Amino acid sequence: MAFASVRLRRIIELKERLDEIANEKDEFQFVENPRNEVIDESRRRLETSSFVDVLEVFGRDMDKNKIIEMLLSESNQQEVVSGVPIVSIVAMPGIGKTTLAQLIFNDDIVKNHFNKRMWIHVSKSFDKVKVAMHIIREIGGNIVHQGDHDITWQDVHHQLTSFVDGKHFLLVLDDIWNENPEEWDPLRRSLKYGSQGSRIIVTTRNEKVAVMMGTTYFHRLGVLPDEACWFVETLCLCWKAKR
């Protein structure tokens, strides 16, 4: 068990170093592929989805159950005043923030509790217009746009407000980096018109982001316990032996 824990820490350290290298390249907004082609940073980062194979995830039942408990907790008057409560899953890269959010999003209790569930992968490039458009599509609407000009926040703001109005929704905003409240606040104000009991889950590696967004409940995700690491390691060894 100790060996599995040490190995996991080494993997995390390696991933952190790779992230540091990637962040240094972010300053230039491009990276070179083996053919020396320039690739836009927004395309380089892989987009996540709500899909997860629950049979491949171990050791997160307590985290999942704790957050589901928060999602299903009774609403109160403060919620109406301040907007939709936000649960933020905060952890260093590689710990499993997205996987935990996927487990929660696909849980049968959660599915039955919320009549609308939306999954939006945000990543570094936080664009409130694009995020709003994704939410509208996920909730089952179409963007009504007139004219030849680019779609603006004014174009989507009223539509988003209208589409979420009265909806009992769960919205997952996965992998948020933006620390600028001026980008988040307009979106938050539109989302507050969801019905009482609606919830937002945020995953981020930066606690400042969670604070800026007005998080109601912080869930600081830690590394897996030694028992879970040992179990995963054993399964991997068994799988390799069968190949």
PDB file of C-alpha atoms in Angstrom:
ATOM      1  CA  MET A   1       0.000   0.000   0.000  1.00  0.00           C
ATOM      2  CA  ALA A   2       2.836   2.381   0.810  1.00  0.00           C
ATOM      3  CA  PHE A   3       4.447   1.573  -2.555  1.00  0.00           C
ATOM      4  CA  ALA A   4       1.193   2.448  -4.393  1.00  0.00           C
ATOM      5  CA  SER A   5       0.945   5.734  -2.507  1.00  0.00           C
ATOM      6  CA  VAL A   6       4.539   6.685  -3.375  1.00  0.00           C
ATOM      7  CA  ARG A   7       3.962   5.802  -7.008  1.00  0.00           C
ATOM      8  CA  LEU A   8       0.804   7.928  -7.137  1.00  0.00           C
ATOM      9  CA  ARG A   9       2.666  10.902  -5.642  1.00  0.00           C
ATOM     10  CA  ARG A  10       5.392  10.556  -8.268  1.00  0.00           C
ATOM     11  CA  ILE A  11       2.768  10.526 -11.034  1.00  0.00           C
ATOM     12  CA  ILE A  12       1.164  13.670  -9.584  1.00  0.00           C
ATOM     13  CA  GLU A  13       4.565  15.413  -9.319  1.00  0.00           C
ATOM     14  CA  LEU A  14       5.338  14.552 -12.946  1.00  0.00           C
ATOM     15  CA  LYS A  15       1.963  15.841 -14.104  1.00  0.00           C
ATOM     16  CA  GLU A  16       2.450  19.076 -12.152  1.00  0.00           C
ATOM     17  CA  ARG A  17       5.799  19.603 -13.896  1.00  0.00           C
ATOM     18  CA  LEU A  18       4.200  19.010 -17.293  1.00  0.00           C
ATOM     19  CA  ASP A  19       1.472  21.532 -16.402  1.00  0.00           C
ATOM     20  CA  GLU A  20       4.140  24.081 -15.481  1.00  0.00           C
ATOM     21  CA  ILE A  21       5.764  23.631 -18.889  1.00  0.00           C
ATOM     22  CA  ALA A  22       2.375  23.975 -20.595  1.00  0.00           C
ATOM     23  CA  ASN A  23       1.601  27.150 -18.623  1.00  0.00           C
ATOM     24  CA  GLU A  24       4.871  28.718 -19.763  1.00  0.00           C
ATOM     25  CA  LYS A  25       3.852  28.098 -23.364  1.00  0.00           C
ATOM     26  CA  ASP A  26       0.415  29.612 -22.658  1.00  0.00           C
ATOM     27  CA  GLU A  27       2.033  33.044 -22.518  1.00  0.00           C
ATOM     28  CA  PHE A  28       2.594  32.769 -26.267  1.00  0.00           C
ATOM     29  CA  GLN A  29      -0.824  31.194 -26.976  1.00  0.00           C
ATOM     30  CA  PHE A  30       0.570  28.503 -29.276  1.00  0.00           C
ATOM     31  CA  VAL A  31       2.433  25.237 -29.297  1.00  0.00           C
ATOM     32  CA  GLU A  32       4.315  23.394 -32.020  1.00  0.00           C
ATOM     33  CA  ASN A  33       3.360  19.910 -33.078  1.00  0.00           C
ATOM     34  CA  PRO A  34       5.868  17.396 -34.543  1.00  0.00           C
ATOM     35  CA  ARG A  35       5.217  18.829 -38.029  1.00  0.00           C
ATOM     36  CA  ASN A  36       6.075  22.344 -36.842  1.00  0.00           C
ATOM     37  CA  GLU A  37       2.500  23.478 -37.390  1.00  0.00           C
ATOM     38  CA  VAL A  38       1.128  26.141 -35.058  1.00  0.00           C
ATOM     39  CA  ILE A  39      -1.876  24.980 -33.066  1.00  0.00           C
ATOM     40  CA  ASP A  40      -4.254  27.328 -31.280  1.00  0.00           C
ATOM     41  CA  GLU A  41      -4.154  26.835 -27.501  1.00  0.00           C
ATOM     42  CA  SER A  42      -7.933  26.575 -27.225  1.00  0.00           C
ATOM     43  CA  ARG A  43      -7.876  23.586 -29.598  1.00  0.00           C
ATOM     44  CA  ARG A  44      -4.925  21.924 -27.862  1.00  0.00           C
ATOM     45  CA  ARG A  45      -6.748  21.380 -24.568  1.00  0.00           C
ATOM     46  CA  LEU A  46      -9.025  18.352 -24.683  1.00  0.00           C
ATOM     47  CA  GLU A  47     -12.691  19.023 -24.114  1.00  0.00           C
ATOM     48  CA  THR A  48     -14.409  16.965 -21.431  1.00  0.00           C
ATOM     49  CA  SER A  49     -17.890  15.471 -21.533  1.00  0.00           C
ATOM     50  CA  SER A  50     -20.335  14.189 -18.941  1.00  0.00           C
ATOM     51  CA  PHE A  51     -19.651  10.544 -19.849  1.00  0.00           C
ATOM     52  CA  VAL A  52     -17.903   8.317 -17.318  1.00  0.00           C
ATOM     53  CA  ASP A  53     -17.440   4.567 -16.934  1.00  0.00           C
ATOM     54  CA  VAL A  54     -18.314   4.057 -13.270  1.00  0.00           C
ATOM     55  CA  LEU A  55     -16.690   0.607 -13.302  1.00  0.00           C
ATOM     56  CA  GLU A  56     -13.305   2.268 -13.824  1.00  0.00           C
ATOM     57  CA  VAL A  57     -13.550   4.682 -10.876  1.00  0.00           C
ATOM     58  CA  PHE A  58     -12.593   3.702  -7.328  1.00  0.00           C
ATOM     59  CA  GLY A  59     -12.321   5.352  -3.937  1.00  0.00           C
ATOM     60  CA  ARG A  60     -14.569   8.397  -4.472  1.00  0.00           C
ATOM     61  CA  ASP A  61     -17.853   7.216  -2.955  1.00  0.00           C
ATOM     62  CA  MET A  62     -17.524   9.377   0.170  1.00  0.00           C
ATOM     63  CA  ASP A  63     -16.745  12.490  -1.900  1.00  0.00           C
ATOM     64  CA  LYS A  64     -19.617  11.781  -4.272  1.00  0.00           C
ATOM     65  CA  ASN A  65     -22.147  11.158  -1.513  1.00  0.00           C
ATOM     66  CA  LYS A  66     -21.112  14.279   0.391  1.00  0.00           C
ATOM     67  CA  ILE A  67     -21.597  16.531  -2.639  1.00  0.00           C
ATOM     68  CA  ILE A  68     -24.890  14.883  -3.620  1.00  0.00           C
ATOM     69  CA  GLU A  69     -26.090  15.561  -0.083  1.00  0.00           C
ATOM     70  CA  MET A  70     -25.275  19.246  -0.600  1.00  0.00           C
ATOM     71  CA  LEU A  71     -27.035  19.299  -3.976  1.00  0.00           C
ATOM     72  CA  LEU A  72     -30.223  17.834  -2.538  1.00  0.00           C
ATOM     73  CA  SER A  73     -30.265  19.925   0.629  1.00  0.00           C
ATOM     74  CA  GLU A  74     -33.341  22.038   1.246  1.00  0.00           C
ATOM     75  CA  SER A  75     -33.405  25.525  -0.259  1.00  0.00           C
ATOM     76  CA  ASN A  76     -33.796  28.628   1.846  1.00  0.00           C
ATOM     77  CA  GLN A  77     -34.534  32.339   1.478  1.00  0.00           C
ATOM     78  CA  GLN A  78     -30.848  33.208   1.250  1.00  0.00           C
ATOM     79  CA  GLU A  79     -30.659  31.156  -1.946  1.00  0.00           C
ATOM     80  CA  VAL A  80     -33.322  33.311  -3.582  1.00  0.00           C
ATOM     81  CA  VAL A  81     -31.460  36.493  -2.665  1.00  0.00           C
ATOM     82  CA  SER A  82     -27.931  35.465  -3.652  1.00  0.00           C
ATOM     83  CA  GLY A  83     -28.684  33.254  -6.646  1.00  0.00           C
ATOM     84  CA  VAL A  84     -28.049  29.602  -7.446  1.00  0.00           C
ATOM     85  CA  PRO A  85     -25.814  27.916  -4.828  1.00  0.00           C
ATOM     86  CA  ILE A  86     -22.418  26.807  -6.124  1.00  0.00           C
ATOM     87  CA  VAL A  87     -20.491  23.697  -5.092  1.00  0.00           C
ATOM     88  CA  SER A  88     -16.815  23.991  -6.061  1.00  0.00           C
ATOM     89  CA  ILE A  89     -14.580  20.930  -6.370  1.00  0.00           C
ATOM     90  CA  VAL A  90     -11.046  22.239  -5.870  1.00  0.00           C
ATOM     91  CA  ALA A  91      -7.855  20.207  -6.290  1.00  0.00           C
ATOM     92  CA  MET A  92      -4.461  20.106  -7.950  1.00  0.00           C
ATOM     93  CA  PRO A  93      -4.237  18.712 -11.513  1.00  0.00           C
ATOM     94  CA  GLY A  94      -4.655  14.984 -11.950  1.00  0.00           C
ATOM     95  CA  ILE A  95      -6.515  14.272  -8.712  1.00  0.00           C
ATOM     96  CA  GLY A  96      -9.875  13.571 -10.375  1.00  0.00           C
ATOM     97  CA  LYS A  97     -12.042  16.706 -10.168  1.00  0.00           C
ATOM     98  CA  THR A  98     -13.718  16.102 -13.519  1.00  0.00           C
ATOM     99  CA  THR A  99     -14.214  12.393 -12.836  1.00  0.00           C
ATOM    100  CA  LEU A 100     -15.922  13.155  -9.526  1.00  0.00           C
ATOM    101  CA  ALA A 101     -18.204  15.697 -11.224  1.00  0.00           C
ATOM    102  CA  GLN A 102     -19.044  13.087 -13.889  1.00  0.00           C
ATOM    103  CA  LEU A 103     -19.947  10.525 -11.219  1.00  0.00           C
ATOM    104  CA  ILE A 104     -22.270  13.007  -9.556  1.00  0.00           C
ATOM    105  CA  PHE A 105     -23.798  14.188 -12.842  1.00  0.00           C
ATOM    106  CA  ASN A 106     -24.667  10.594 -13.845  1.00  0.00           C
ATOM    107  CA  ASP A 107     -25.901   9.383 -10.467  1.00  0.00           C
ATOM    108  CA  ASP A 108     -29.494   8.100 -10.639  1.00  0.00           C
ATOM    109  CA  ILE A 109     -30.582  10.147  -7.617  1.00  0.00           C
ATOM    110  CA  VAL A 110     -29.266  13.319  -9.250  1.00  0.00           C
ATOM    111  CA  LYS A 111     -30.880  12.449 -12.584  1.00  0.00           C
ATOM    112  CA  ASN A 112     -34.266  12.018 -10.910  1.00  0.00           C
ATOM    113  CA  HIS A 113     -33.947  15.149  -8.776  1.00  0.00           C
ATOM    114  CA  PHE A 114     -33.164  17.729 -11.489  1.00  0.00           C
ATOM    115  CA  ASN A 115     -35.335  18.084 -14.588  1.00  0.00           C
ATOM    116  CA  LYS A 116     -32.488  19.705 -16.542  1.00  0.00           C
ATOM    117  CA  ARG A 117     -28.800  18.795 -16.362  1.00  0.00           C
ATOM    118  CA  MET A 118     -26.172  20.678 -18.377  1.00  0.00           C
ATOM    119  CA  TRP A 119     -22.462  19.935 -18.724  1.00  0.00           C
ATOM    120  CA  ILE A 120     -20.201  22.725 -20.029  1.00  0.00           C
ATOM    121  CA  HIS A 121     -16.445  22.397 -20.447  1.00  0.00           C
ATOM    122  CA  VAL A 122     -15.017  25.893 -19.923  1.00  0.00           C
ATOM    123  CA  SER A 123     -11.193  25.630 -19.677  1.00  0.00           C
ATOM    124  CA  LYS A 124      -8.863  28.641 -19.879  1.00  0.00           C
ATOM    125  CA  SER A 125     -10.685  30.691 -22.470  1.00  0.00           C
ATOM    126  CA  PHE A 126     -13.713  31.866 -20.483  1.00  0.00           C
ATOM    127  CA  ASP A 127     -16.150  33.488 -22.916  1.00  0.00           C
ATOM    128  CA  LYS A 128     -19.477  34.256 -21.272  1.00  0.00           C
ATOM    129  CA  VAL A 129     -21.231  34.479 -24.644  1.00  0.00           C
ATOM    130  CA  LYS A 130     -20.052  31.013 -25.711  1.00  0.00           C
ATOM    131  CA  VAL A 131     -20.803  29.530 -22.295  1.00  0.00           C
ATOM    132  CA  ALA A 132     -24.312  31.015 -22.384  1.00  0.00           C
ATOM    133  CA  MET A 133     -24.894  29.649 -25.880  1.00  0.00           C
ATOM    134  CA  HIS A 134     -23.794  26.181 -24.745  1.00  0.00           C
ATOM    135  CA  ILE A 135     -26.172  26.331 -21.780  1.00  0.00           C
ATOM    136  CA  ILE A 136     -29.080  27.339 -24.016  1.00  0.00           C
ATOM    137  CA  ARG A 137     -28.378  24.426 -26.360  1.00  0.00           C
ATOM    138  CA  GLU A 138     -27.985  21.976 -23.465  1.00  0.00           C
ATOM    139  CA  ILE A 139     -31.294  23.076 -21.999  1.00  0.00           C
ATOM    140  CA  GLY A 140     -32.984  22.442 -25.335  1.00  0.00           C
ATOM    141  CA  GLY A 141     -33.149  25.888 -26.948  1.00  0.00           C
ATOM    142  CA  ASN A 142     -31.859  27.556 -30.083  1.00  0.00           C
ATOM    143  CA  ILE A 143     -30.044  30.877 -30.336  1.00  0.00           C
ATOM    144  CA  VAL A 144     -32.208  33.475 -32.053  1.00  0.00           C
ATOM    145  CA  HIS A 145     -29.817  35.860 -33.761  1.00  0.00           C
ATOM    146  CA  GLN A 146     -30.632  38.708 -36.115  1.00  0.00           C
ATOM    147  CA  GLY A 147     -28.288  40.672 -38.327  1.00  0.00           C
ATOM    148  CA  ASP A 148     -24.845  40.011 -39.715  1.00  0.00           C
ATOM    149  CA  HIS A 149     -22.852  41.225 -36.713  1.00  0.00           C
ATOM    150  CA  ASP A 150     -21.134  38.873 -34.278  1.00  0.00           C
ATOM    151  CA  ILE A 151     -23.281  37.526 -31.479  1.00  0.00           C
ATOM    152  CA  THR A 152     -22.912  39.709 -28.385  1.00  0.00           C
ATOM    153  CA  TRP A 153     -23.738  39.281 -24.722  1.00  0.00           C
ATOM    154  CA  GLN A 154     -26.847  41.407 -25.235  1.00  0.00           C
ATOM    155  CA  ASP A 155     -28.011  38.926 -27.879  1.00  0.00           C
ATOM    156  CA  VAL A 156     -27.862  35.921 -25.557  1.00  0.00           C
ATOM    157  CA  HIS A 157     -28.481  37.424 -22.120  1.00  0.00           C
ATOM    158  CA  HIS A 158     -32.266  37.724 -22.391  1.00  0.00           C
ATOM    159  CA  GLN A 159     -32.540  34.367 -24.140  1.00  0.00           C
ATOM    160  CA  LEU A 160     -30.544  32.610 -21.426  1.00  0.00           C
ATOM    161  CA  THR A 161     -32.621  34.257 -18.705  1.00  0.00           C
ATOM    162  CA  SER A 162     -35.794  33.149 -20.455  1.00  0.00           C
ATOM    163  CA  PHE A 163     -34.644  29.560 -20.974  1.00  0.00           C
ATOM    164  CA  VAL A 164     -33.561  28.976 -17.364  1.00  0.00           C
ATOM    165  CA  ASP A 165     -36.562  30.796 -15.889  1.00  0.00           C
ATOM    166  CA  GLY A 166     -38.431  28.325 -13.706  1.00  0.00           C
ATOM    167  CA  LYS A 167     -36.163  25.401 -14.628  1.00  0.00           C
ATOM    168  CA  HIS A 168     -34.924  23.135 -11.839  1.00  0.00           C
ATOM    169  CA  PHE A 169     -31.431  22.587 -13.180  1.00  0.00           C
ATOM    170  CA  LEU A 170     -27.993  21.251 -12.365  1.00  0.00           C
ATOM    171  CA  LEU A 171     -25.205  22.991 -14.267  1.00  0.00           C
ATOM    172  CA  VAL A 172     -21.626  21.680 -14.278  1.00  0.00           C
ATOM    173  CA  LEU A 173     -18.934  24.174 -15.303  1.00  0.00           C
ATOM    174  CA  ASP A 174     -15.852  22.019 -15.713  1.00  0.00           C
ATOM    175  CA  ASP A 175     -12.247  23.259 -15.520  1.00  0.00           C
ATOM    176  CA  ILE A 176     -12.628  26.986 -14.849  1.00  0.00           C
ATOM    177  CA  TRP A 177      -9.498  29.158 -14.763  1.00  0.00           C
ATOM    178  CA  ASN A 178     -10.947  32.668 -15.025  1.00  0.00           C
ATOM    179  CA  GLU A 179     -10.473  34.874 -11.932  1.00  0.00           C
ATOM    180  CA  ASN A 180     -12.158  37.970 -13.349  1.00  0.00           C
ATOM    181  CA  PRO A 181     -15.548  38.634 -11.684  1.00  0.00           C
ATOM    182  CA  GLU A 182     -16.528  40.978 -14.512  1.00  0.00           C
ATOM    183  CA  GLU A 183     -16.655  37.948 -16.821  1.00  0.00           C
ATOM    184  CA  TRP A 184     -18.581  35.731 -14.403  1.00  0.00           C
ATOM    185  CA  ASP A 185     -21.087  38.160 -12.828  1.00  0.00           C
ATOM    186  CA  PRO A 186     -23.248  38.750 -15.954  1.00  0.00           C
ATOM    187  CA  LEU A 187     -23.638  34.991 -16.416  1.00  0.00           C
ATOM    188  CA  ARG A 188     -24.411  34.474 -12.735  1.00  0.00           C
ATOM    189  CA  ARG A 189     -27.156  37.108 -12.883  1.00  0.00           C
ATOM    190  CA  SER A 190     -28.810  35.329 -15.810  1.00  0.00           C
ATOM    191  CA  LEU A 191     -28.664  31.934 -14.114  1.00  0.00           C
ATOM    192  CA  LYS A 192     -30.273  33.146 -10.879  1.00  0.00           C
ATOM    193  CA  TYR A 193     -33.707  32.924 -12.494  1.00  0.00           C
ATOM    194  CA  GLY A 194     -33.666  29.132 -12.317  1.00  0.00           C
ATOM    195  CA  SER A 195     -36.187  27.633  -9.909  1.00  0.00           C
ATOM    196  CA  GLN A 196     -35.391  27.294  -6.237  1.00  0.00           C
ATOM    197  CA  GLY A 197     -33.300  24.187  -5.670  1.00  0.00           C
ATOM    198  CA  SER A 198     -31.175  24.610  -8.807  1.00  0.00           C
ATOM    199  CA  ARG A 199     -27.454  24.019  -8.298  1.00  0.00           C
ATOM    200  CA  ILE A 200     -24.114  24.705 -10.008  1.00  0.00           C
ATOM    201  CA  ILE A 201     -21.018  22.503  -9.731  1.00  0.00           C
ATOM    202  CA  VAL A 202     -17.649  24.066 -10.555  1.00  0.00           C
ATOM    203  CA  THR A 203     -14.351  22.236 -10.950  1.00  0.00           C
ATOM    204  CA  THR A 204     -11.156  24.259 -10.685  1.00  0.00           C
ATOM    205  CA  ARG A 205      -7.534  23.889  -9.636  1.00  0.00           C
ATOM    206  CA  ASN A 206      -7.516  27.440  -8.261  1.00  0.00           C
ATOM    207  CA  GLU A 207      -9.305  28.248  -5.016  1.00  0.00           C
ATOM    208  CA  LYS A 208      -9.279  31.957  -5.944  1.00  0.00           C
ATOM    209  CA  VAL A 209     -11.608  31.090  -8.826  1.00  0.00           C
ATOM    210  CA  ALA A 210     -14.030  29.362  -6.470  1.00  0.00           C
ATOM    211  CA  VAL A 211     -13.995  32.342  -4.088  1.00  0.00           C
ATOM    212  CA  MET A 212     -14.544  34.801  -6.942  1.00  0.00           C
ATOM    213  CA  MET A 213     -17.590  32.846  -8.141  1.00  0.00           C
ATOM    214  CA  GLY A 214     -19.256  33.065  -4.731  1.00  0.00           C
ATOM    215  CA  THR A 215     -18.978  29.398  -3.825  1.00  0.00           C
ATOM    216  CA  THR A 216     -21.484  28.157  -1.254  1.00  0.00           C
ATOM    217  CA  TYR A 217     -19.646  24.921  -0.444  1.00  0.00           C
ATOM    218  CA  PHE A 218     -15.967  24.135  -1.022  1.00  0.00           C
ATOM    219  CA  HIS A 219     -15.048  20.499  -1.577  1.00  0.00           C
ATOM    220  CA  ARG A 220     -11.264  20.229  -1.452  1.00  0.00           C
ATOM    221  CA  LEU A 221     -10.453  16.947  -3.124  1.00  0.00           C
ATOM    222  CA  GLY A 222      -7.461  15.038  -1.785  1.00  0.00           C
ATOM    223  CA  VAL A 223      -5.433  12.120  -3.121  1.00  0.00           C
ATOM    224  CA  LEU A 224      -6.946   8.661  -2.926  1.00  0.00           C
ATOM    225  CA  PRO A 225      -6.327   6.717   0.308  1.00  0.00           C
ATOM    226  CA  ASP A 226      -3.600   4.053   0.240  1.00  0.00           C
ATOM    227  CA  GLU A 227      -6.187   1.245   0.128  1.00  0.00           C
ATOM    228  CA  ALA A 228      -7.763   2.612  -3.047  1.00  0.00           C
ATOM    229  CA  CYS A 229      -4.344   3.212  -4.643  1.00  0.00           C
ATOM    230  CA  TRP A 230      -3.344  -0.347  -3.865  1.00  0.00           C
ATOM    231  CA  PHE A 231      -6.591  -1.683  -5.339  1.00  0.00           C
ATOM    232  CA  VAL A 232      -6.196   0.299  -8.566  1.00  0.00           C
ATOM    233  CA  GLU A 233      -2.559  -0.742  -8.858  1.00  0.00           C
ATOM    234  CA  THR A 234      -3.535  -4.403  -8.436  1.00  0.00           C
ATOM    235  CA  LEU A 235      -6.190  -4.142 -11.141  1.00  0.00           C
ATOM    236  CA  CYS A 236      -3.699  -2.539 -13.530  1.00  0.00           C
ATOM    237  CA  LEU A 237      -1.186  -5.331 -12.909  1.00  0.00           C
ATOM    238  CA  CYS A 238      -3.881  -7.970 -13.484  1.00  0.00           C
ATOM    239  CA  TRP A 239      -4.940  -6.279 -16.723  1.00  0.00           C
ATOM    240  CA  LYS A 240      -1.361  -6.181 -17.991  1.00  0.00           C
ATOM    241  CA  ALA A 241      -0.870  -9.856 -17.081  1.00  0.00           C
ATOM    242  CA  LYS A 242      -3.869 -10.830 -19.212  1.00  0.00           C
ATOM    243  CA  ARG A 243      -2.590  -9.021 -22.290  1.00  0.00           C
TER     244      ARG A 243
END
